[in-house]
mmCIF file of C-alpha atoms and ligand atoms in Angstrom:
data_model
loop_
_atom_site.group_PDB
_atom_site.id
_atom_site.type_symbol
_atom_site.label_atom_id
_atom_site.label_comp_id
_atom_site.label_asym_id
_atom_site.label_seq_id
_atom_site.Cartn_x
_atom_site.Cartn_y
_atom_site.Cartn_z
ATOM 1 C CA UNK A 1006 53.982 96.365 93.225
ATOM 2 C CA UNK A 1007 51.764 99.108 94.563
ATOM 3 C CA UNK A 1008 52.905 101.969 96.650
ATOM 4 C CA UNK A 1009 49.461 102.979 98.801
ATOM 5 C CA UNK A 1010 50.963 106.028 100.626
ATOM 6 C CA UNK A 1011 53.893 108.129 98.342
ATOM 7 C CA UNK A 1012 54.440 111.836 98.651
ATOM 8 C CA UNK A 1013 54.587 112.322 95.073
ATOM 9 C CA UNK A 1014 53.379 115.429 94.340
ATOM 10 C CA UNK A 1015 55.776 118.335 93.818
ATOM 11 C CA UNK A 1016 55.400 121.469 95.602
ATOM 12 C CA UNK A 1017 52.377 120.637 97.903
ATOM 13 C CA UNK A 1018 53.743 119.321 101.283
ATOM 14 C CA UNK A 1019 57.109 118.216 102.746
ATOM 15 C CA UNK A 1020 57.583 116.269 99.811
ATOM 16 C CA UNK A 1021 59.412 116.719 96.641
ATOM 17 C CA UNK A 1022 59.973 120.513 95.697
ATOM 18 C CA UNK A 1023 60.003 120.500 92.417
ATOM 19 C CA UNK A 1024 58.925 118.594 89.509
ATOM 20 C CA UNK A 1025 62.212 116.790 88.293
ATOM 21 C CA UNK A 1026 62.745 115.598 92.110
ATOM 22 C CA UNK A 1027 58.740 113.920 91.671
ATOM 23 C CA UNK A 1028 60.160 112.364 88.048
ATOM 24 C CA UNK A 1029 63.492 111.027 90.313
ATOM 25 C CA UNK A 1030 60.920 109.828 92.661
ATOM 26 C CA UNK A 1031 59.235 108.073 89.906
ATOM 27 C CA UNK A 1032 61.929 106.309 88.110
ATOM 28 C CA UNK A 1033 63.226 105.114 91.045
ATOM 29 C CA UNK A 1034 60.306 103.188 92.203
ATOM 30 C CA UNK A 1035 59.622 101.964 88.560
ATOM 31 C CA UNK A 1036 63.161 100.610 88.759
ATOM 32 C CA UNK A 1037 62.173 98.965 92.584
ATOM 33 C CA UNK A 1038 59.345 97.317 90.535
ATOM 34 C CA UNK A 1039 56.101 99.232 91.473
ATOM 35 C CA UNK A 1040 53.513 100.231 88.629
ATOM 36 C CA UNK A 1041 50.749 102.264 91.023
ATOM 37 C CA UNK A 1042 51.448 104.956 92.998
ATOM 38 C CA UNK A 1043 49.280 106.361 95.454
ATOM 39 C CA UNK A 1044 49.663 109.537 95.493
ATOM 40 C CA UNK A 1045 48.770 111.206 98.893
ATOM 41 C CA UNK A 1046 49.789 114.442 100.349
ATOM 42 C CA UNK A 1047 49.622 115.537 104.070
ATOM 43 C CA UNK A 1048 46.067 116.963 104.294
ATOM 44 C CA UNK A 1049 44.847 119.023 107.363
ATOM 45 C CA UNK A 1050 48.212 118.307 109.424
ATOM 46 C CA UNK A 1051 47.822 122.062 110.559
ATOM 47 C CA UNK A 1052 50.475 123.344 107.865
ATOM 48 C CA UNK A 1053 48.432 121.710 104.962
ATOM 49 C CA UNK A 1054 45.439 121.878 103.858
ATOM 50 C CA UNK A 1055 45.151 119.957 100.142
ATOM 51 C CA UNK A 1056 41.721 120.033 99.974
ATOM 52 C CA UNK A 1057 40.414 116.967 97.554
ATOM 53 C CA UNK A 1058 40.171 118.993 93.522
ATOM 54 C CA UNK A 1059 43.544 120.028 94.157
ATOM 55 C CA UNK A 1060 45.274 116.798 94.987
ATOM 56 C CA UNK A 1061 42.830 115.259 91.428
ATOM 57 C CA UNK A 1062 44.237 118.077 89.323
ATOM 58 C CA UNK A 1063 47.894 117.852 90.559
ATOM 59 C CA UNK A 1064 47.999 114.092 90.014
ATOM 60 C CA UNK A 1065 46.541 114.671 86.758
ATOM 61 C CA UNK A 1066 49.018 117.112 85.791
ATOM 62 C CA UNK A 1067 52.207 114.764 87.069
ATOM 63 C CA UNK A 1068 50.452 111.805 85.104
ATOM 64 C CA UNK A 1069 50.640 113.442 82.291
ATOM 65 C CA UNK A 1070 54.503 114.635 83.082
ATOM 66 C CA UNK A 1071 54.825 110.946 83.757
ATOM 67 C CA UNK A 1072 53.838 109.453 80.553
ATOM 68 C CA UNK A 1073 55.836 112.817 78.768
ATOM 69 C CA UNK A 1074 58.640 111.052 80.121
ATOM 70 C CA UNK A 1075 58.008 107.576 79.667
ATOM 71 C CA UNK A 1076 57.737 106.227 83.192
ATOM 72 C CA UNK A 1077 55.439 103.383 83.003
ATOM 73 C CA UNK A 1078 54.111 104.769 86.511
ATOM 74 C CA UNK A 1079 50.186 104.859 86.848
ATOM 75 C CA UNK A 1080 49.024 107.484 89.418
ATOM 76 C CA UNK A 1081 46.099 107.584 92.316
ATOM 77 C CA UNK A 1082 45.289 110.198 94.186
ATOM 78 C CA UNK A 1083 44.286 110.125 98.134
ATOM 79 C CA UNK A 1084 45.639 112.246 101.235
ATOM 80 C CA UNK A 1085 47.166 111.252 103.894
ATOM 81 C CA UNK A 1086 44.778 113.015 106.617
ATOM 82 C CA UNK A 1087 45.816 113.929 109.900
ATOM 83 C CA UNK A 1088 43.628 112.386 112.362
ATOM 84 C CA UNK A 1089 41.092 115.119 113.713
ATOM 85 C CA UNK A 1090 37.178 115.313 114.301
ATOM 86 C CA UNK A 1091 34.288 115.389 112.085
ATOM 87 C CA UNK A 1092 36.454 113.375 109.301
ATOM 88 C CA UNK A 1093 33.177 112.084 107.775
ATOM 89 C CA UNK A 1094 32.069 116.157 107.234
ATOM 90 C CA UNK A 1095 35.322 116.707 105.849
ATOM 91 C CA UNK A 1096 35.067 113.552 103.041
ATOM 92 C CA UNK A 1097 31.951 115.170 102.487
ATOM 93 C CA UNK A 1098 32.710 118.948 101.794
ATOM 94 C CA UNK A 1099 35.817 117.846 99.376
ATOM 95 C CA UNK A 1100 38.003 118.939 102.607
ATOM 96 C CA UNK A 1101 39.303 115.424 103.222
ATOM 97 C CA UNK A 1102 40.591 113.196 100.115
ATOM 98 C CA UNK A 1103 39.684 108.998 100.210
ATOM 99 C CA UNK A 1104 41.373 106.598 97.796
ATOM 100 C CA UNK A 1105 40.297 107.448 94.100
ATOM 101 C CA UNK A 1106 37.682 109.324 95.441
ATOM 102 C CA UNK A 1107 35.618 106.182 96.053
ATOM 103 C CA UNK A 1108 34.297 107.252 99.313
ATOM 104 C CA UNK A 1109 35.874 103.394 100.052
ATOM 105 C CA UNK A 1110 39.011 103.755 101.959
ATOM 106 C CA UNK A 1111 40.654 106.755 103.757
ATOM 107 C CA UNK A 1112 44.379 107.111 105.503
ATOM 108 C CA UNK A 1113 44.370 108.628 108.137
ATOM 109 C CA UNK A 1114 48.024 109.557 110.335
ATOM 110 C CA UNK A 1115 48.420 109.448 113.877
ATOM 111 C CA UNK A 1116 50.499 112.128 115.666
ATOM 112 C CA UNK A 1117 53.812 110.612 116.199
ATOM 113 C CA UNK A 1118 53.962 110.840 120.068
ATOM 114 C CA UNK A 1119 50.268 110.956 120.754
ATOM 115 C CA UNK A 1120 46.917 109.422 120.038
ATOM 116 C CA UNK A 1121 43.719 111.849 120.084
ATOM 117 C CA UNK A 1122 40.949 110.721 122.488
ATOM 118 C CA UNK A 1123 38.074 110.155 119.844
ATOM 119 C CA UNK A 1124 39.874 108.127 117.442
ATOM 120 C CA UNK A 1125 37.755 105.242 118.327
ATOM 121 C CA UNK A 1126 34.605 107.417 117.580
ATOM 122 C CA UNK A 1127 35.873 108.609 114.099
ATOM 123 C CA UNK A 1128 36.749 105.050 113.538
ATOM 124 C CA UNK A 1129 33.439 103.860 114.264
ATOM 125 C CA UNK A 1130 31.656 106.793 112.360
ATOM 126 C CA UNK A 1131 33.962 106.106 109.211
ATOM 127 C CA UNK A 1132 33.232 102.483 108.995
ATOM 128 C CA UNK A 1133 29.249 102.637 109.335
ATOM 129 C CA UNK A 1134 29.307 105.490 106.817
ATOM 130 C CA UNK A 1135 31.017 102.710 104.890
ATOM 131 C CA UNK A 1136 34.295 104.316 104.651
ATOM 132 C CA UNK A 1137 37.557 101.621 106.160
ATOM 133 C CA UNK A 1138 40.408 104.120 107.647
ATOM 134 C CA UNK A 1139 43.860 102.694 107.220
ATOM 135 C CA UNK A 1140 46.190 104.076 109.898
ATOM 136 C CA UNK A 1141 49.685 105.254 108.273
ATOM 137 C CA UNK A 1142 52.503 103.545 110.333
ATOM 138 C CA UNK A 1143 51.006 102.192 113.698
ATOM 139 C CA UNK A 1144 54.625 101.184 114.412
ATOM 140 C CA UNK A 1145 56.345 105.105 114.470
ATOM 141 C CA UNK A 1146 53.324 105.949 117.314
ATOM 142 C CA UNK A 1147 55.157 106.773 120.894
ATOM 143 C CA UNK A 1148 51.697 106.030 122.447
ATOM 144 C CA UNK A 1149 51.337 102.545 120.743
ATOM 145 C CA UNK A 1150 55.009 101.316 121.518
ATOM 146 C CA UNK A 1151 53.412 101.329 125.251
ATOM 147 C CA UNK A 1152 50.182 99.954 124.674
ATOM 148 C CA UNK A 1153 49.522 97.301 121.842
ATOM 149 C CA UNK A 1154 46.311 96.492 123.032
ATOM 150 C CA UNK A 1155 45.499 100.112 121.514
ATOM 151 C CA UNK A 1156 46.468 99.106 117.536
ATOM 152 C CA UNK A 1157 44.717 95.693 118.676
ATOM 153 C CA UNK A 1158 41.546 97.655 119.368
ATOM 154 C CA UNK A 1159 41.496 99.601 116.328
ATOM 155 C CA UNK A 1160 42.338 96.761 113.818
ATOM 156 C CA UNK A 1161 39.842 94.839 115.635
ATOM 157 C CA UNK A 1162 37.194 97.565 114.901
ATOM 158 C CA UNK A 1163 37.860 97.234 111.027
ATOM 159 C CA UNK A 1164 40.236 99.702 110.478
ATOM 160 C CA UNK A 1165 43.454 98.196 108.180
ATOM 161 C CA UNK A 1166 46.987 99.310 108.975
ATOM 162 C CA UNK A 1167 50.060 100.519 107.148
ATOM 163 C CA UNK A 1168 53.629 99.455 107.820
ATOM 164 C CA UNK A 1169 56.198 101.776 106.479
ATOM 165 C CA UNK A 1170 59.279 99.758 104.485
ATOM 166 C CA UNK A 1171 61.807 101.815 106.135
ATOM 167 C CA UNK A 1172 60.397 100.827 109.467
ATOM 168 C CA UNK A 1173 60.919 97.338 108.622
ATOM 169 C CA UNK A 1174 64.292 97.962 107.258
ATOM 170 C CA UNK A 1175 65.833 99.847 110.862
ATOM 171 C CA UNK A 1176 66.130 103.262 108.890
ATOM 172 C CA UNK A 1177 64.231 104.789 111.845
ATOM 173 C CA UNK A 1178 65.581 103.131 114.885
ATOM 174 C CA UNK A 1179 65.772 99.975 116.315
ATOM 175 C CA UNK A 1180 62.219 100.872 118.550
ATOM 176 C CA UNK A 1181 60.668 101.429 115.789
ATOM 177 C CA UNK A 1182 61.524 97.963 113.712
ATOM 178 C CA UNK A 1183 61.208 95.780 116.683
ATOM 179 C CA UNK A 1184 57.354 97.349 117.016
ATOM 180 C CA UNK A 1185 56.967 96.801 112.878
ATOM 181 C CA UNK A 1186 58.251 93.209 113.106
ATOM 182 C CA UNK A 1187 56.069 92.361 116.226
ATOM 183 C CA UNK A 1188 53.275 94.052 114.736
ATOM 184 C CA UNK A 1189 54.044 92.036 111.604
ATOM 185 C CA UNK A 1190 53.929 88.583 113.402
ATOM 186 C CA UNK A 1191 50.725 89.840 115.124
ATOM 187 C CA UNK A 1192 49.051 90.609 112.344
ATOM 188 C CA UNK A 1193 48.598 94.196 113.395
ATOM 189 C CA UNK A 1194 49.770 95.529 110.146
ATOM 190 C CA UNK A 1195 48.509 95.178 106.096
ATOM 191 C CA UNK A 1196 50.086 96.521 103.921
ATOM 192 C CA UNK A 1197 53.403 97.800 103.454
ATOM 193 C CA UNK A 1198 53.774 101.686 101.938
ATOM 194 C CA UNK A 1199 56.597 103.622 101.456
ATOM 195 C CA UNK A 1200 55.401 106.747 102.902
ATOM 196 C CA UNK A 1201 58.167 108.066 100.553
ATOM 197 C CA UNK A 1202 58.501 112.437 100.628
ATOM 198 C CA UNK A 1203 61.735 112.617 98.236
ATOM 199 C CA UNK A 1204 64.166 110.661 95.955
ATOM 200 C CA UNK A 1205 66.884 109.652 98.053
ATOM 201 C CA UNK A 1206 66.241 110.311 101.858
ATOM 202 C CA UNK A 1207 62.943 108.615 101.895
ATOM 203 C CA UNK A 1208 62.574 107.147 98.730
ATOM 204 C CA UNK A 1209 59.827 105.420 96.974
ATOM 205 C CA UNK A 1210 61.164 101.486 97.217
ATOM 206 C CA UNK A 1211 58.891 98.492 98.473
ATOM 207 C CA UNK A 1212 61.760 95.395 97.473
ATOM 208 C CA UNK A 1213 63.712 95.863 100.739
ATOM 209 C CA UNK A 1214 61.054 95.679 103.308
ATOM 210 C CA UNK A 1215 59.366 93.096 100.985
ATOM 211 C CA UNK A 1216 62.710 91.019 101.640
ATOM 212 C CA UNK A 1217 62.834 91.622 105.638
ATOM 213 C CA UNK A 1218 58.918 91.011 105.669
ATOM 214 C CA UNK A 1219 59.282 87.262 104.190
ATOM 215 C CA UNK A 1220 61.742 86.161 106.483
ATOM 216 C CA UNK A 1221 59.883 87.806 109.176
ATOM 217 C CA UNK A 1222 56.518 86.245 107.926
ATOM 218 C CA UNK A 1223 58.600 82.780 107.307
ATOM 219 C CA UNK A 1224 56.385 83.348 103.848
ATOM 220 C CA UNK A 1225 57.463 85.394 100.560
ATOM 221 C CA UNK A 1226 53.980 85.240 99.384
ATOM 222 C CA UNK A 1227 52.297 86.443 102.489
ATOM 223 C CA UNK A 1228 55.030 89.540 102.008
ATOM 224 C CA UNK A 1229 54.332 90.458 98.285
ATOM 225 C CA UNK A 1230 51.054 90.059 98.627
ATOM 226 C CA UNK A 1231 50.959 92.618 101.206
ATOM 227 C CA UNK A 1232 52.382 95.269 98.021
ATOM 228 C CA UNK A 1233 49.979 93.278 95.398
ATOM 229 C CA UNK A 1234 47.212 91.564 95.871
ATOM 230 C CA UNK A 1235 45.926 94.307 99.266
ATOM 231 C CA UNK A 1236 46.229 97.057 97.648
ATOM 232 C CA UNK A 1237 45.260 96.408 94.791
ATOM 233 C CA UNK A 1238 41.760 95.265 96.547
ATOM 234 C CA UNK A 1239 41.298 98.772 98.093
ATOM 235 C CA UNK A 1240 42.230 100.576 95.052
ATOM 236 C CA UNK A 1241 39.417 99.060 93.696
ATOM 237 C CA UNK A 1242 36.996 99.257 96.479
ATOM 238 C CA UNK A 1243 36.911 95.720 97.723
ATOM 239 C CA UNK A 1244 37.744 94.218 100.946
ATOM 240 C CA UNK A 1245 40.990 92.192 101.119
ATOM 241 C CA UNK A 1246 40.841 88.652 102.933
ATOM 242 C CA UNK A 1247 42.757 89.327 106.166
ATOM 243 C CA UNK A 1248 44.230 87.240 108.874
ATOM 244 C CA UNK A 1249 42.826 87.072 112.270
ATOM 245 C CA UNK A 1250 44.855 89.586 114.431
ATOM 246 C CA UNK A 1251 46.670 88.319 117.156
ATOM 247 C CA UNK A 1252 45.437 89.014 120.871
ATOM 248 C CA UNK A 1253 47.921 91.292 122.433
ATOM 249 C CA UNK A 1254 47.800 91.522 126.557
ATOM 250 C CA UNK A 1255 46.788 94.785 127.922
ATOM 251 C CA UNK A 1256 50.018 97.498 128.340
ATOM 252 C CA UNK A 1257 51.899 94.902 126.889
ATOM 253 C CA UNK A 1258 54.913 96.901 125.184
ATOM 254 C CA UNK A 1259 56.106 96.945 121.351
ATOM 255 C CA UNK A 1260 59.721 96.839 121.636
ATOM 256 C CA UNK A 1261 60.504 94.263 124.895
ATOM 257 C CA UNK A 1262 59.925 90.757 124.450
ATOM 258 C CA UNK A 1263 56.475 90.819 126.855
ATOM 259 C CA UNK A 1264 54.311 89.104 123.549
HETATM 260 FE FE1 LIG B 2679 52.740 110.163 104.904
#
């Protein structure tokens, strides 16, 4: 499997603080069964900045760490960029960090109870500059639990979405699964990340939500393949075959039964 969104890195956000908590981190997703990491650190979230040659050297340097220790763990490095203006400028001046550097595919987080008024423009902007934004965990947005046309909109637009396993799994509320399983039957959502930031609170394991996903899918494959086959499209620049999303109806909310 392949983990698109991992706070890996020690020492450079709310992640892991020191080096043998990002090795913990590491076995114990090699033991879950992943092989790729993504590493991506919170970028311009108004604590952090992690502009894009730091995040390359620091994966670099916990690569090689990685292989010192022999954990078969290959690392990538992206950010996980708080949504804000100009992104595009930012890619551009080394500010902002996309997948592998490939100018390809960038994540970009939503604030957690609101959702800033031109994200439709820097969607837009993004994706005719060539560059698809995948929103980080749709499902944890306050604003989005109220109004699904909103995730509808955006997916609709060309911009892919992350799931977080935890979600999936209830370890952050019952709101918050019901709106990543509805999202999941709607085809609102693509892949599914960890989002992990340490090696036992949030920790870096897919199999789980992979296991809630394929009954909630009615389809093992259609789960797996959103750790395999997806991400391992974007981290090579191509565009994954997606399902049609689902029309939603306007204000219609996440966590009732109104779908
Ligand atoms: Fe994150």
């Amino acid at each position: 499997m392949i983990d698109l969104h991992c706070h890996i890195l020690p020492g450079i956000d709310d992640g892991p603080v020191s080096q043998d908590e990002s090795l913990a981190m590491a076995r114990r997703a090699e033991e879950d069964g992943i092989h790729t990491i993504v590493a991506t650190p919170h970028t311009l979230n108004g604590i952090h900045l992690n502009p894009a040659r730091e995040i390359i050297s620091k994966v670099d340097a916990l690569q090689e760490i990685l292989l010192n220790n022999h954990i078969q763990i290959h690392l990538c490095a992206a950010s996980d960029v708080h949504l804000c203006p100009h992104i595009l400028e930012l890619v551009a001046s080394g500010d902002a960090l996309t997948i592998n550097d490939a100018k390809k595919y960038i994540l970009l987080e939503l604030p957690s109870q609101a959702i800033p008024k031109g994200v439709k423009d820097e969607i837009f902007e993004l994706k005719l500059n060539g560059i698809t934004p995948i929103i980080t965990h749709p499902e944890r947005n306050a604003i989005i639990h109220h109004d699904s046309q909103l995730l509808y909109d955006l997916v609709s637009m060309g911009a892919i979405s992350q799931v977080t396993a935890m979600s999936i799994t209830g370890d952050f509320g019952v709101f918050v699964k019901r709106a990543a399983e509805i999202m999941l039957k709607k085809r609102l959502v693509h892949i599914i990340a960890s989002d992990a930031h340490g090696a036992d609170k949030r920790p870096p394991v897919l199999s789980r939500a992979v296991e809630h996903t394929a009954e909630i899918l009615g389809s093992y494959e259609d789960a797996m393949r959103m750790v395999t086959e997806v991400p391992a499209a974007i981290l090579s620049g191509a565009m994954p075959d997606f399902p049609e999303p689902m029309h939603t109806k306007h204000k219609d909310r996440f966590f009732t039964n109104s779908f």
